[in-house]
């Protein structure tokens, strides 16, 4: 009841009432599917703001609890917190990943550093980690089942890998690195998207369609019509277009042209070139890994994967 009150208060206050924003309403469709027909780009920023505030309130309640930390009031409660934020992020990720535009990209650029700071605020919350750490230290005596032990272990590990054990000055360095990485990631994705959208292979001779299934030909004709190219066909670097073209087209020279365009995205020495971004991202990832006690970014990533170490991968 307390959590529900915190959540509804934050959402109502910041969003001007849940009914004003479909992202914050109760979704009544089967399986809780989002009301996509009602969702507009302008809904996302206020929804993110409200959901982050609600999550902050939940985190504050867990971290500031008067009771001794237990699996239920700390780890389980933490796992349940942030459901509204997860929901908003899921819908945004789906739409921006499949039918994005300049307005959605602007929201992504605005929210990236805010979400990065929010994540760090949770993982670097000393009160919260102290409670998680206390439960983790007593795990052998808690009579947890397999799923509960897994949740406890992964939760504790997420805090440690997120910098919870770092001294204050290094935590501040980590926050700065994470925020810049979040913005660089957005810039990288925007460049890939723009390059994907600008390429088109225009086919004027119907013979060059040999080998393509009828559905692929129809899609190419539709893409041409959208570009006011009558009686022509257009192949783009969007996967539903170029993948079947590479798979079925008999014209090897055209397949090569499409493949090379796809392979060279972000590597054309123009305003959309990603090489400088990649160098900076690699540098920041290396610094973050070393800050967290790992020799390289590869060691940091693989430490939480089955291989364990780069050496094991090569072996």
Short mmCIF file of C-alpha atoms in Angstrom, two decimals:
data_model
loop_
_atom_site.label_atom_id
_atom_site.label_comp_id
_atom_site.label_asym_id
_atom_site.label_seq_id
_atom_site.Cartn_x
_atom_site.Cartn_y
_atom_site.Cartn_z
CA UNK A 1 0.00 0.00 0.00
CA UNK A 2 2.81 2.40 0.89
CA UNK A 3 4.59 1.79 -2.43
CA UNK A 4 1.38 2.25 -4.39
CA UNK A 5 0.72 5.57 -2.63
CA UNK A 6 4.26 6.81 -3.32
CA UNK A 7 4.01 5.82 -6.97
CA UNK A 8 0.60 7.33 -7.62
CA UNK A 9 1.47 10.57 -5.80
CA UNK A 10 4.62 11.09 -7.84
CA UNK A 11 3.00 10.21 -11.14
CA UNK A 12 -0.07 12.36 -10.56
CA UNK A 13 1.92 15.37 -9.35
CA UNK A 14 4.46 15.39 -12.14
CA UNK A 15 2.29 14.31 -15.04
CA UNK A 16 -0.70 16.47 -14.28
CA UNK A 17 -2.86 13.44 -13.62
CA UNK A 18 -2.39 9.92 -14.95
CA UNK A 19 -5.21 10.33 -17.43
CA UNK A 20 -3.32 13.10 -19.23
CA UNK A 21 -0.66 10.72 -20.45
CA UNK A 22 -1.40 7.24 -21.88
CA UNK A 23 2.06 6.06 -20.87
CA UNK A 24 1.09 6.51 -17.23
CA UNK A 25 -2.40 5.05 -17.40
CA UNK A 26 -3.38 1.50 -16.53
CA UNK A 27 -3.09 -0.52 -19.73
CA UNK A 28 -6.15 -2.72 -20.16
CA UNK A 29 -5.34 -4.46 -23.45
CA UNK A 30 -4.64 -8.21 -23.38
CA UNK A 31 -1.27 -9.02 -21.82
CA UNK A 32 -0.91 -5.38 -20.78
CA UNK A 33 0.01 -4.20 -24.26
CA UNK A 34 0.63 -0.46 -24.49
CA UNK A 35 -2.03 1.75 -26.15
CA UNK A 36 0.25 2.58 -29.08
CA UNK A 37 -2.45 4.38 -31.08
CA UNK A 38 -2.77 6.94 -28.26
CA UNK A 39 0.92 7.47 -27.58
CA UNK A 40 2.59 10.54 -29.08
CA UNK A 41 6.19 11.68 -28.90
CA UNK A 42 5.26 14.58 -26.61
CA UNK A 43 4.13 12.07 -23.98
CA UNK A 44 7.59 10.61 -23.40
CA UNK A 45 9.50 13.34 -21.59
CA UNK A 46 6.79 13.99 -18.97
CA UNK A 47 6.29 10.25 -18.59
CA UNK A 48 10.01 9.71 -18.04
CA UNK A 49 10.09 12.59 -15.54
CA UNK A 50 7.16 11.19 -13.56
CA UNK A 51 8.43 7.61 -13.66
CA UNK A 52 11.93 8.62 -12.54
CA UNK A 53 10.45 10.61 -9.65
CA UNK A 54 8.32 7.63 -8.65
CA UNK A 55 11.36 5.36 -8.73
CA UNK A 56 13.36 7.85 -6.67
CA UNK A 57 10.61 7.82 -4.06
CA UNK A 58 10.61 4.03 -3.96
CA UNK A 59 14.39 3.94 -3.62
CA UNK A 60 14.32 6.50 -0.81
CA UNK A 61 11.73 4.44 1.06
CA UNK A 62 13.83 1.26 0.74
CA UNK A 63 17.15 2.91 1.57
CA UNK A 64 15.74 4.87 4.51
CA UNK A 65 13.80 2.01 6.06
CA UNK A 66 13.88 1.78 9.86
CA UNK A 67 13.68 -2.02 9.91
CA UNK A 68 16.77 -4.17 9.68
CA UNK A 69 17.51 -5.11 6.07
CA UNK A 70 16.02 -8.40 4.93
CA UNK A 71 15.67 -10.14 1.61
CA UNK A 72 12.02 -9.08 1.43
CA UNK A 73 12.27 -5.42 2.46
CA UNK A 74 15.46 -4.72 0.52
CA UNK A 75 16.30 -7.06 -2.35
CA UNK A 76 12.77 -8.09 -3.26
CA UNK A 77 11.49 -4.54 -2.80
CA UNK A 78 14.30 -3.19 -4.97
CA UNK A 79 13.50 -5.72 -7.68
CA UNK A 80 9.87 -4.58 -7.71
CA UNK A 81 10.72 -0.87 -7.73
CA UNK A 82 10.86 1.15 -10.94
CA UNK A 83 8.16 -0.79 -12.78
CA UNK A 84 6.70 2.40 -14.25
CA UNK A 85 10.10 3.55 -15.51
CA UNK A 86 10.75 0.14 -17.04
CA UNK A 87 7.41 0.32 -18.79
CA UNK A 88 8.06 3.78 -20.25
CA UNK A 89 11.57 2.82 -21.34
CA UNK A 90 10.31 -0.35 -23.00
CA UNK A 91 7.76 1.50 -25.11
CA UNK A 92 10.23 4.23 -26.00
CA UNK A 93 12.87 1.69 -26.94
CA UNK A 94 10.43 -0.20 -29.13
CA UNK A 95 9.21 2.86 -31.02
CA UNK A 96 12.58 4.58 -31.34
CA UNK A 97 14.12 1.32 -32.51
CA UNK A 98 11.58 0.58 -35.23
CA UNK A 99 9.98 3.82 -36.43
CA UNK A 100 12.12 6.63 -35.10
CA UNK A 101 12.24 10.18 -36.40
CA UNK A 102 13.95 13.45 -35.51
CA UNK A 103 11.52 14.16 -32.66
CA UNK A 104 12.05 10.77 -31.03
CA UNK A 105 15.80 11.17 -31.44
CA UNK A 106 15.58 14.54 -29.70
CA UNK A 107 13.86 12.85 -26.76
CA UNK A 108 16.58 10.20 -26.70
CA UNK A 109 19.29 12.86 -26.63
CA UNK A 110 17.53 14.77 -23.83
CA UNK A 111 16.84 11.71 -21.70
CA UNK A 112 20.15 9.84 -22.13
CA UNK A 113 22.16 11.86 -19.57
CA UNK A 114 19.17 12.09 -17.23
CA UNK A 115 18.69 8.33 -17.24
CA UNK A 116 22.42 7.82 -16.79
CA UNK A 117 22.44 10.08 -13.74
CA UNK A 118 19.38 8.30 -12.35
CA UNK A 119 20.97 4.87 -12.74
CA UNK A 120 24.13 6.08 -11.01
CA UNK A 121 22.08 7.67 -8.23
CA UNK A 122 20.57 4.26 -7.49
CA UNK A 123 23.72 2.16 -7.78
CA UNK A 124 25.87 4.66 -5.88
CA UNK A 125 23.33 5.21 -3.08
CA UNK A 126 25.38 4.37 0.01
CA UNK A 127 22.41 3.71 2.28
CA UNK A 128 20.82 1.43 -0.25
CA UNK A 129 23.98 -0.54 -0.96
CA UNK A 130 24.68 -0.92 2.76
CA UNK A 131 21.33 -2.70 3.10
CA UNK A 132 21.93 -4.88 0.04
CA UNK A 133 25.44 -5.68 1.25
CA UNK A 134 24.16 -6.63 4.70
CA UNK A 135 21.66 -9.09 3.23
CA UNK A 136 24.32 -10.49 0.89
CA UNK A 137 26.73 -11.02 3.79
CA UNK A 138 24.14 -13.17 5.57
CA UNK A 139 23.03 -15.10 2.50
CA UNK A 140 24.25 -18.48 3.75
CA UNK A 141 21.92 -18.27 6.75
CA UNK A 142 18.78 -16.95 5.02
CA UNK A 143 17.33 -20.24 3.74
CA UNK A 144 16.76 -18.76 0.28
CA UNK A 145 15.59 -20.87 -2.63
CA UNK A 146 17.54 -20.99 -5.91
CA UNK A 147 15.69 -18.08 -7.53
CA UNK A 148 15.98 -15.87 -4.45
CA UNK A 149 19.70 -16.59 -4.13
CA UNK A 150 20.17 -15.76 -7.80
CA UNK A 151 18.31 -12.46 -7.40
CA UNK A 152 20.35 -11.55 -4.31
CA UNK A 153 23.66 -12.41 -5.97
CA UNK A 154 22.89 -10.53 -9.19
CA UNK A 155 21.55 -7.50 -7.33
CA UNK A 156 24.67 -7.26 -5.18
CA UNK A 157 26.90 -7.76 -8.21
CA UNK A 158 25.07 -5.04 -10.14
CA UNK A 159 25.84 -2.53 -7.37
CA UNK A 160 29.49 -3.54 -7.15
CA UNK A 161 29.93 -3.44 -10.93
CA UNK A 162 28.15 -0.08 -10.88
CA UNK A 163 30.78 1.40 -8.55
CA UNK A 164 29.17 1.05 -5.12
CA UNK A 165 32.49 0.17 -3.46
CA UNK A 166 34.41 3.08 -4.94
CA UNK A 167 35.57 6.03 -2.79
CA UNK A 168 33.62 9.28 -3.25
CA UNK A 169 36.05 10.93 -5.67
CA UNK A 170 36.07 7.90 -7.97
CA UNK A 171 32.29 7.71 -7.87
CA UNK A 172 32.18 11.24 -9.25
CA UNK A 173 34.61 10.25 -12.00
CA UNK A 174 32.43 7.26 -12.83
CA UNK A 175 29.31 9.43 -13.09
CA UNK A 176 31.08 11.74 -15.54
CA UNK A 177 32.27 8.82 -17.67
CA UNK A 178 28.83 7.19 -17.74
CA UNK A 179 27.08 10.40 -18.72
CA UNK A 180 29.45 11.11 -21.59
CA UNK A 181 29.20 7.51 -22.78
CA UNK A 182 25.42 7.76 -22.82
CA UNK A 183 25.56 10.82 -25.08
CA UNK A 184 28.19 9.31 -27.36
CA UNK A 185 26.03 6.22 -27.75
CA UNK A 186 23.12 8.40 -28.86
CA UNK A 187 25.32 10.25 -31.37
CA UNK A 188 26.64 6.96 -32.74
CA UNK A 189 23.11 5.64 -33.22
CA UNK A 190 21.91 8.84 -34.84
CA UNK A 191 24.72 8.69 -37.40
CA UNK A 192 23.92 5.07 -38.23
CA UNK A 193 20.24 5.92 -38.58
CA UNK A 194 20.89 8.90 -40.86
CA UNK A 195 23.24 6.89 -43.03
CA UNK A 196 20.73 4.05 -43.21
CA UNK A 197 18.03 6.45 -44.31
CA UNK A 198 20.06 8.28 -46.93
CA UNK A 199 21.21 5.28 -48.98
CA UNK A 200 19.11 4.04 -51.85
CA UNK A 201 19.85 1.74 -54.73
CA UNK A 202 17.55 2.76 -57.59
CA UNK A 203 16.75 -0.04 -60.03
CA UNK A 204 15.37 1.00 -63.40
CA UNK A 205 15.74 -2.23 -65.37
CA UNK A 206 13.24 -4.90 -64.33
CA UNK A 207 15.79 -7.56 -65.33
CA UNK A 208 17.88 -6.54 -62.33
CA UNK A 209 15.09 -7.88 -60.09
CA UNK A 210 15.75 -11.44 -61.20
CA UNK A 211 15.65 -13.91 -58.32
CA UNK A 212 13.72 -11.67 -55.94
CA UNK A 213 10.46 -13.02 -54.46
CA UNK A 214 7.31 -11.14 -55.44
CA UNK A 215 6.95 -9.66 -51.96
CA UNK A 216 10.44 -8.19 -52.07
CA UNK A 217 9.79 -6.70 -55.52
CA UNK A 218 6.53 -5.19 -54.27
CA UNK A 219 8.29 -3.66 -51.26
CA UNK A 220 10.97 -2.17 -53.53
CA UNK A 221 8.27 -0.68 -55.74
CA UNK A 222 6.53 0.79 -52.71
CA UNK A 223 9.81 2.31 -51.51
CA UNK A 224 10.26 3.86 -54.95
CA UNK A 225 6.72 5.24 -54.95
CA UNK A 226 7.35 6.89 -51.56
CA UNK A 227 10.26 8.68 -53.24
CA UNK A 228 8.19 9.70 -56.28
CA UNK A 229 10.10 7.30 -58.54
CA UNK A 230 7.43 5.86 -60.79
CA UNK A 231 8.10 2.56 -62.60
CA UNK A 232 11.32 2.06 -60.60
CA UNK A 233 12.38 0.03 -57.59
CA UNK A 234 14.41 1.12 -54.56
CA UNK A 235 16.51 -1.00 -52.23
CA UNK A 236 17.53 0.59 -48.94
CA UNK A 237 19.77 -0.38 -46.02
CA UNK A 238 16.77 -1.10 -43.82
CA UNK A 239 16.98 -4.78 -43.00
CA UNK A 240 13.64 -5.84 -44.51
CA UNK A 241 14.96 -4.41 -47.77
CA UNK A 242 18.65 -5.23 -48.03
CA UNK A 243 18.70 -8.67 -46.38
CA UNK A 244 16.35 -10.37 -48.87
CA UNK A 245 18.03 -8.48 -51.68
CA UNK A 246 21.42 -9.92 -50.70
CA UNK A 247 19.85 -13.33 -50.26
CA UNK A 248 17.92 -13.63 -53.52
CA UNK A 249 19.06 -11.08 -56.13
CA UNK A 250 20.90 -12.68 -59.04
CA UNK A 251 22.72 -9.49 -60.04
CA UNK A 252 26.05 -9.90 -58.23
CA UNK A 253 27.26 -6.37 -58.95
CA UNK A 254 24.17 -4.85 -57.33
CA UNK A 255 24.45 -7.20 -54.35
CA UNK A 256 28.04 -6.06 -53.93
CA UNK A 257 27.02 -2.42 -54.06
CA UNK A 258 24.40 -2.86 -51.34
CA UNK A 259 26.69 -4.97 -49.16
CA UNK A 260 29.57 -2.49 -49.35
CA UNK A 261 27.22 0.38 -48.48
CA UNK A 262 26.01 -1.52 -45.42
CA UNK A 263 29.52 -2.52 -44.35
CA UNK A 264 30.80 1.06 -44.70
CA UNK A 265 28.15 2.75 -42.58
CA UNK A 266 29.85 5.24 -40.28
CA UNK A 267 33.13 4.91 -42.17
CA UNK A 268 32.81 7.33 -45.06
CA UNK A 269 34.82 10.29 -43.78
CA UNK A 270 31.86 12.68 -43.77
CA UNK A 271 29.65 14.31 -41.15
CA UNK A 272 28.18 10.89 -40.26
CA UNK A 273 31.54 9.18 -39.76
CA UNK A 274 31.66 7.32 -36.44
CA UNK A 275 35.39 6.59 -36.14
CA UNK A 276 36.16 9.49 -33.80
CA UNK A 277 33.16 8.58 -31.65
CA UNK A 278 34.35 4.97 -31.46
CA UNK A 279 37.84 6.03 -30.39
CA UNK A 280 36.41 8.24 -27.65
CA UNK A 281 33.97 5.54 -26.50
CA UNK A 282 36.76 2.96 -26.36
CA UNK A 283 38.89 5.35 -24.32
CA UNK A 284 36.08 6.07 -21.85
CA UNK A 285 35.21 2.39 -21.52
CA UNK A 286 38.83 1.57 -20.78
CA UNK A 287 38.97 4.30 -18.13
CA UNK A 288 35.73 3.06 -16.56
CA UNK A 289 37.01 -0.52 -16.46
CA UNK A 290 40.25 0.55 -14.78
CA UNK A 291 38.31 2.70 -12.33
CA UNK A 292 36.34 -0.41 -11.35
CA UNK A 293 39.49 -2.52 -10.97
CA UNK A 294 39.66 -4.29 -14.34
CA UNK A 295 42.64 -4.19 -16.73
CA UNK A 296 40.50 -3.61 -19.83
CA UNK A 297 36.90 -3.14 -20.91
CA UNK A 298 36.96 -6.73 -22.17
CA UNK A 299 37.83 -7.97 -18.68
CA UNK A 300 34.98 -5.88 -17.25
CA UNK A 301 32.40 -7.23 -19.68
CA UNK A 302 33.51 -10.86 -19.60
CA UNK A 303 33.70 -10.94 -15.81
CA UNK A 304 29.90 -11.10 -15.85
CA UNK A 305 29.68 -13.63 -18.69
CA UNK A 306 30.29 -17.36 -19.03
CA UNK A 307 33.78 -17.03 -20.52
CA UNK A 308 35.00 -15.06 -17.52
CA UNK A 309 38.19 -13.61 -19.02
CA UNK A 310 39.60 -12.62 -22.43
CA UNK A 311 42.18 -15.37 -21.99
CA UNK A 312 39.42 -17.97 -21.72
CA UNK A 313 37.85 -16.63 -24.91
CA UNK A 314 41.07 -17.08 -26.87
CA UNK A 315 41.61 -20.53 -25.40
#
